C-alpha cells in the first residue's frame, strides 16, 4: 500500500499552484524572448514581467510597480537590501553602523557579518523569551552613525510577528534606513509597506505556492541603494542579468492568488493551527508551545513550534518521516549546517529545550484529517522515543 504522506513543512517550501504552472508554461515554450530585445518576442516577455511586477506590488501595498526589483529569491533580496542599503549610507553619509537581531534568518545575519568584516560596527538586538524584539532595545542601540536596521516581519522558526511599524519609525527618527525580511509573512498575513513605513522589504516566491529561485526586494521610491550584481543594467540597473521570466511570471501569479484569498486562508489556517496546538498540548505530556501565546498572540497563522522534553528533535523528524509526516526542527538551512538554532538560543532556551524542538508549519492545503493523523502519530512517536531515552523515568 502506498503511504499517504502529510506535508507539515510549509515554512520551508510549498507546492507550486496549478494556476501558477499554467501561467508559466508559455514562457518556457513559445514566449522565450529576451526581455531586452526590441522585437515581438522581447516585447511579450517585457509585458509579462510588467504584469508580474504589478501583482507583486499589489500584494504588499507598494504605490508603484517600479518599487519592486526581482531577485533570485529571499536570500538575494536580503543581501541586496542590507549591503546595497548600508554601502549607500556609508558612501553618502559616512554612517557605518548596522543593527539587526538574533531572530533573523541566516540570509540577513550573514550579509550583516560580512559588513562587519568590511569595517562596519554591528549590533545584535536581544530577543525576548517569547521571540519578539523590544522597541526599547532598538531605541537604545541606535546612534547618529546607524546606517541601517534590519528586523524581520515574521520569524521562520517560532512564527512570531514583530512590531515592525514601531521599529521602522524609531530607525527613521535616528536617520537610519529600515529593512524587513517578509519572506514568511507576505501572502500569509496582510502586509502593507506604506502602513509599515519600511524602506525595503524582502519576499520569496516558493513560500507562497510560486516557483523556487525567484523573489523580490521592495525599495521605496526615491531611495537609491547600490547593486550587488553588475552587468547589462536590467531591473533598473539594481539587478543585472537576463530576467528569470518564467519564474517571475509564476511569482506574480502566486502573489495575485495569495492576495485574492488571503483573508479566508488566514482564518482557515489559524483555526487548523489552533486545533493542532490544542490537541498536542492536551495529549502529549511534557510538551510546550514556544513563541507568542495567549489571547494577544502574534504568531503566523500556519506556525506551531513545540518543545517535547526528553526527546531529540532530529530523531523525532526521522521517526515522523518514517510514518509519512514531513516536519522540521526549524530553519531548513540550519538543519544542514547541524548547528543549534541561534533563534532559540537567543530566546534563552536550554540545550534540552532546543534539541527537543519541532516546527509544524501548516498551509491552506492541509486538512483537519491530516492534522489529526499527524497528532496521533506524533503522540505515539514521542512516547516511543522517550521510552528509549536514558531519562525515561522522568518523562514516561
Ligand atoms: C525568513 C526567511 N528569510 C529568507 C529566506 C530565504 O529565502 P529563499 O529560500 O527564497 O532564498 C527564508 C527561507 O527559508 C526565510 O524563512
PDB file of N, CA and C in Angstrom, residues 74-83 85-86 98-101 104-105 107-109 111-112 138 147-153 164 167-168 171-172 176-183 196-203 216-219 223 225:
ATOM      1  N   UNK A  74      14.571  35.089  -1.696  1.00  0.00           N
ATOM      2  CA  UNK A  74      14.615  35.883  -0.476  1.00  0.00           C
ATOM      3  C   UNK A  74      16.037  36.189  -0.039  1.00  0.00           C
ATOM      4  N   UNK A  75      16.923  35.214  -0.200  1.00  0.00           N
ATOM      5  CA  UNK A  75      18.313  35.402   0.231  1.00  0.00           C
ATOM      6  C   UNK A  75      18.961  36.559  -0.522  1.00  0.00           C
ATOM      7  N   UNK A  76      18.780  36.581  -1.823  1.00  0.00           N
ATOM      8  CA  UNK A  76      19.398  37.676  -2.593  1.00  0.00           C
ATOM      9  C   UNK A  76      18.739  39.014  -2.254  1.00  0.00           C
ATOM     10  N   UNK A  77      17.435  39.003  -2.048  1.00  0.00           N
ATOM     11  CA  UNK A  77      16.751  40.253  -1.694  1.00  0.00           C
ATOM     12  C   UNK A  77      17.304  40.798  -0.375  1.00  0.00           C
ATOM     13  N   UNK A  78      17.518  39.912   0.588  1.00  0.00           N
ATOM     14  CA  UNK A  78      18.079  40.338   1.880  1.00  0.00           C
ATOM     15  C   UNK A  78      19.494  40.898   1.695  1.00  0.00           C
ATOM     16  N   UNK A  79      20.314  40.194   0.926  1.00  0.00           N
ATOM     17  CA  UNK A  79      21.690  40.658   0.694  1.00  0.00           C
ATOM     18  C   UNK A  79      21.713  42.019   0.007  1.00  0.00           C
ATOM     19  N   UNK A  80      20.832  42.164  -0.997  1.00  0.00           N
ATOM     20  CA  UNK A  80      20.784  43.426  -1.741  1.00  0.00           C
ATOM     21  C   UNK A  80      20.372  44.581  -0.823  1.00  0.00           C
ATOM     22  N   UNK A  81      19.358  44.343  -0.011  1.00  0.00           N
ATOM     23  CA  UNK A  81      18.867  45.400   0.886  1.00  0.00           C
ATOM     24  C   UNK A  81      19.948  45.813   1.887  1.00  0.00           C
ATOM     25  N   UNK A  82      20.568  44.803   2.490  1.00  0.00           N
ATOM     26  CA  UNK A  82      21.498  45.081   3.592  1.00  0.00           C
ATOM     27  C   UNK A  82      22.815  45.670   3.084  1.00  0.00           C
ATOM     28  N   UNK A  83      23.385  44.999   2.116  1.00  0.00           N
ATOM     29  CA  UNK A  83      24.676  45.503   1.613  1.00  0.00           C
ATOM     30  C   UNK A  83      24.472  46.747   0.752  1.00  0.00           C
ATOM     31  N   UNK A  85      21.982  48.861   0.793  1.00  0.00           N
ATOM     32  CA  UNK A  85      21.491  49.984   1.604  1.00  0.00           C
ATOM     33  C   UNK A  85      22.597  50.560   2.467  1.00  0.00           C
ATOM     34  N   UNK A  86      23.333  49.683   3.155  1.00  0.00           N
ATOM     35  CA  UNK A  86      24.381  50.154   4.066  1.00  0.00           C
ATOM     36  C   UNK A  86      25.510  50.837   3.293  1.00  0.00           C
ATOM     37  N   UNK A  98      25.408  49.057  11.726  1.00  0.00           N
ATOM     38  CA  UNK A  98      24.246  48.282  11.288  1.00  0.00           C
ATOM     39  C   UNK A  98      23.646  47.559  12.490  1.00  0.00           C
ATOM     40  N   UNK A  99      22.321  47.561  12.554  1.00  0.00           N
ATOM     41  CA  UNK A  99      21.639  46.868  13.658  1.00  0.00           C
ATOM     42  C   UNK A  99      20.742  45.775  13.083  1.00  0.00           C
ATOM     43  N   UNK A 100      20.876  44.581  13.649  1.00  0.00           N
ATOM     44  CA  UNK A 100      19.952  43.506  13.279  1.00  0.00           C
ATOM     45  C   UNK A 100      19.594  42.747  14.558  1.00  0.00           C
ATOM     46  N   UNK A 101      19.043  41.532  14.419  1.00  0.00           N
ATOM     47  CA  UNK A 101      18.643  40.825  15.635  1.00  0.00           C
ATOM     48  C   UNK A 101      19.007  39.356  15.520  1.00  0.00           C
ATOM     49  N   UNK A 104      16.912  36.787  13.271  1.00  0.00           N
ATOM     50  CA  UNK A 104      16.922  36.767  11.799  1.00  0.00           C
ATOM     51  C   UNK A 104      17.364  35.440  11.201  1.00  0.00           C
ATOM     52  N   UNK A 105      16.945  35.245   9.989  1.00  0.00           N
ATOM     53  CA  UNK A 105      17.399  34.130   9.152  1.00  0.00           C
ATOM     54  C   UNK A 105      18.871  34.388   8.776  1.00  0.00           C
ATOM     55  N   UNK A 107      20.089  34.476   6.016  1.00  0.00           N
ATOM     56  CA  UNK A 107      20.141  35.334   4.821  1.00  0.00           C
ATOM     57  C   UNK A 107      20.284  36.806   5.194  1.00  0.00           C
ATOM     58  N   UNK A 108      19.986  37.141   6.443  1.00  0.00           N
ATOM     59  CA  UNK A 108      20.190  38.506   6.954  1.00  0.00           C
ATOM     60  C   UNK A 108      21.460  38.556   7.806  1.00  0.00           C
ATOM     61  N   UNK A 109      21.626  37.563   8.669  1.00  0.00           N
ATOM     62  CA  UNK A 109      22.768  37.578   9.592  1.00  0.00           C
ATOM     63  C   UNK A 109      24.102  37.551   8.826  1.00  0.00           C
ATOM     64  N   UNK A 111      25.014  38.475   5.610  1.00  0.00           N
ATOM     65  CA  UNK A 111      25.460  39.746   4.993  1.00  0.00           C
ATOM     66  C   UNK A 111      25.811  40.814   6.031  1.00  0.00           C
ATOM     67  N   UNK A 112      25.140  40.787   7.194  1.00  0.00           N
ATOM     68  CA  UNK A 112      25.495  41.744   8.253  1.00  0.00           C
ATOM     69  C   UNK A 112      26.902  41.433   8.770  1.00  0.00           C
ATOM     70  N   UNK A 138      15.847  48.628  20.558  1.00  0.00           N
ATOM     71  CA  UNK A 138      16.303  49.297  19.336  1.00  0.00           C
ATOM     72  C   UNK A 138      16.632  50.762  19.638  1.00  0.00           C
ATOM     73  N   UNK A 147      23.452  53.243   9.977  1.00  0.00           N
ATOM     74  CA  UNK A 147      23.096  53.322   8.560  1.00  0.00           C
ATOM     75  C   UNK A 147      21.797  52.584   8.298  1.00  0.00           C
ATOM     76  N   UNK A 148      21.664  51.412   8.917  1.00  0.00           N
ATOM     77  CA  UNK A 148      20.567  50.527   8.550  1.00  0.00           C
ATOM     78  C   UNK A 148      20.154  49.632   9.708  1.00  0.00           C
ATOM     79  N   UNK A 149      18.845  49.404   9.796  1.00  0.00           N
ATOM     80  CA  UNK A 149      18.308  48.455  10.773  1.00  0.00           C
ATOM     81  C   UNK A 149      17.565  47.386   9.978  1.00  0.00           C
ATOM     82  N   UNK A 150      17.805  46.115  10.294  1.00  0.00           N
ATOM     83  CA  UNK A 150      17.076  45.038   9.618  1.00  0.00           C
ATOM     84  C   UNK A 150      16.462  44.106  10.657  1.00  0.00           C
ATOM     85  N   UNK A 151      15.152  44.119  10.730  1.00  0.00           N
ATOM     86  CA  UNK A 151      14.415  43.216  11.637  1.00  0.00           C
ATOM     87  C   UNK A 151      13.283  42.581  10.846  1.00  0.00           C
ATOM     88  N   UNK A 152      13.165  41.270  10.952  1.00  0.00           N
ATOM     89  CA  UNK A 152      12.194  40.543  10.142  1.00  0.00           C
ATOM     90  C   UNK A 152      10.745  40.824  10.562  1.00  0.00           C
ATOM     91  N   UNK A 153       9.828  40.620   9.617  1.00  0.00           N
ATOM     92  CA  UNK A 153       8.414  40.844   9.926  1.00  0.00           C
ATOM     93  C   UNK A 153       7.833  39.641  10.667  1.00  0.00           C
ATOM     94  N   UNK A 164       7.091  45.803  13.569  1.00  0.00           N
ATOM     95  CA  UNK A 164       7.924  46.453  12.551  1.00  0.00           C
ATOM     96  C   UNK A 164       7.575  47.927  12.345  1.00  0.00           C
ATOM     97  N   UNK A 167       9.278  49.807  15.031  1.00  0.00           N
ATOM     98  CA  UNK A 167      10.736  49.733  14.875  1.00  0.00           C
ATOM     99  C   UNK A 167      11.199  50.632  13.723  1.00  0.00           C
ATOM    100  N   UNK A 168      10.427  50.626  12.619  1.00  0.00           N
ATOM    101  CA  UNK A 168      10.801  51.450  11.455  1.00  0.00           C
ATOM    102  C   UNK A 168      10.745  52.933  11.827  1.00  0.00           C
ATOM    103  N   UNK A 171      13.851  53.811  13.787  1.00  0.00           N
ATOM    104  CA  UNK A 171      15.038  53.879  12.920  1.00  0.00           C
ATOM    105  C   UNK A 171      15.033  55.199  12.144  1.00  0.00           C
ATOM    106  N   UNK A 172      13.868  55.556  11.616  1.00  0.00           N
ATOM    107  CA  UNK A 172      13.771  56.794  10.830  1.00  0.00           C
ATOM    108  C   UNK A 172      14.037  58.031  11.679  1.00  0.00           C
ATOM    109  N   UNK A 176      18.173  56.479  10.128  1.00  0.00           N
ATOM    110  CA  UNK A 176      18.657  55.215   9.537  1.00  0.00           C
ATOM    111  C   UNK A 176      17.613  54.620   8.597  1.00  0.00           C
ATOM    112  N   UNK A 177      18.078  53.768   7.684  1.00  0.00           N
ATOM    113  CA  UNK A 177      17.158  53.038   6.808  1.00  0.00           C
ATOM    114  C   UNK A 177      16.601  51.840   7.561  1.00  0.00           C
ATOM    115  N   UNK A 178      15.394  51.409   7.150  1.00  0.00           N
ATOM    116  CA  UNK A 178      14.818  50.221   7.795  1.00  0.00           C
ATOM    117  C   UNK A 178      14.452  49.181   6.741  1.00  0.00           C
ATOM    118  N   UNK A 179      14.997  47.972   6.936  1.00  0.00           N
ATOM    119  CA  UNK A 179      14.670  46.842   6.052  1.00  0.00           C
ATOM    120  C   UNK A 179      13.983  45.758   6.857  1.00  0.00           C
ATOM    121  N   UNK A 180      12.995  45.094   6.230  1.00  0.00           N
ATOM    122  CA  UNK A 180      12.388  43.940   6.892  1.00  0.00           C
ATOM    123  C   UNK A 180      12.350  42.742   5.950  1.00  0.00           C
ATOM    124  N   UNK A 181      12.662  41.581   6.502  1.00  0.00           N
ATOM    125  CA  UNK A 181      12.571  40.327   5.767  1.00  0.00           C
ATOM    126  C   UNK A 181      11.148  39.813   5.972  1.00  0.00           C
ATOM    127  N   UNK A 182      10.359  39.888   4.895  1.00  0.00           N
ATOM    128  CA  UNK A 182       8.951  39.461   4.997  1.00  0.00           C
ATOM    129  C   UNK A 182       8.722  38.147   4.262  1.00  0.00           C
ATOM    130  N   UNK A 183       9.785  37.358   4.132  1.00  0.00           N
ATOM    131  CA  UNK A 183       9.694  36.108   3.375  1.00  0.00           C
ATOM    132  C   UNK A 183       8.609  35.187   3.933  1.00  0.00           C
ATOM    133  N   UNK A 196       3.431  50.102   7.150  1.00  0.00           N
ATOM    134  CA  UNK A 196       4.580  49.714   7.987  1.00  0.00           C
ATOM    135  C   UNK A 196       5.661  50.801   7.986  1.00  0.00           C
ATOM    136  N   UNK A 197       5.736  51.553   6.890  1.00  0.00           N
ATOM    137  CA  UNK A 197       6.723  52.624   6.797  1.00  0.00           C
ATOM    138  C   UNK A 197       8.146  52.123   6.604  1.00  0.00           C
ATOM    139  N   UNK A 198       8.289  50.941   5.976  1.00  0.00           N
ATOM    140  CA  UNK A 198       9.638  50.398   5.771  1.00  0.00           C
ATOM    141  C   UNK A 198      10.245  50.957   4.476  1.00  0.00           C
ATOM    142  N   UNK A 199      11.573  50.983   4.429  1.00  0.00           N
ATOM    143  CA  UNK A 199      12.259  51.442   3.213  1.00  0.00           C
ATOM    144  C   UNK A 199      12.447  50.296   2.238  1.00  0.00           C
ATOM    145  N   UNK A 200      12.667  49.097   2.801  1.00  0.00           N
ATOM    146  CA  UNK A 200      12.927  47.929   1.950  1.00  0.00           C
ATOM    147  C   UNK A 200      12.270  46.701   2.582  1.00  0.00           C
ATOM    148  N   UNK A 201      11.804  45.800   1.713  1.00  0.00           N
ATOM    149  CA  UNK A 201      11.125  44.586   2.206  1.00  0.00           C
ATOM    150  C   UNK A 201      11.435  43.431   1.256  1.00  0.00           C
ATOM    151  N   UNK A 202      11.841  42.288   1.842  1.00  0.00           N
ATOM    152  CA  UNK A 202      12.201  41.117   1.023  1.00  0.00           C
ATOM    153  C   UNK A 202      11.058  40.110   0.967  1.00  0.00           C
ATOM    154  N   UNK A 203      10.935  39.466  -0.191  1.00  0.00           N
ATOM    155  CA  UNK A 203       9.911  38.431  -0.387  1.00  0.00           C
ATOM    156  C   UNK A 203      10.505  37.245  -1.142  1.00  0.00           C
ATOM    157  N   UNK A 216      11.762  38.977  -4.524  1.00  0.00           N
ATOM    158  CA  UNK A 216      11.767  40.400  -4.872  1.00  0.00           C
ATOM    159  C   UNK A 216      12.186  41.227  -3.674  1.00  0.00           C
ATOM    160  N   UNK A 217      12.745  42.387  -3.997  1.00  0.00           N
ATOM    161  CA  UNK A 217      13.003  43.382  -2.972  1.00  0.00           C
ATOM    162  C   UNK A 217      12.185  44.620  -3.296  1.00  0.00           C
ATOM    163  N   UNK A 218      11.384  45.065  -2.325  1.00  0.00           N
ATOM    164  CA  UNK A 218      10.696  46.356  -2.444  1.00  0.00           C
ATOM    165  C   UNK A 218      11.681  47.417  -1.979  1.00  0.00           C
ATOM    166  N   UNK A 219      11.881  48.445  -2.796  1.00  0.00           N
ATOM    167  CA  UNK A 219      12.724  49.579  -2.408  1.00  0.00           C
ATOM    168  C   UNK A 219      11.872  50.833  -2.584  1.00  0.00           C
ATOM    169  N   UNK A 223      14.503  56.096  -2.921  1.00  0.00           N
ATOM    170  CA  UNK A 223      15.677  55.590  -2.191  1.00  0.00           C
ATOM    171  C   UNK A 223      16.629  54.924  -3.182  1.00  0.00           C
ATOM    172  N   UNK A 225      19.849  52.572  -3.659  1.00  0.00           N
ATOM    173  CA  UNK A 225      20.798  51.668  -2.996  1.00  0.00           C
ATOM    174  C   UNK A 225      21.768  51.153  -4.051  1.00  0.00           C
TER     175      UNK A 225
END
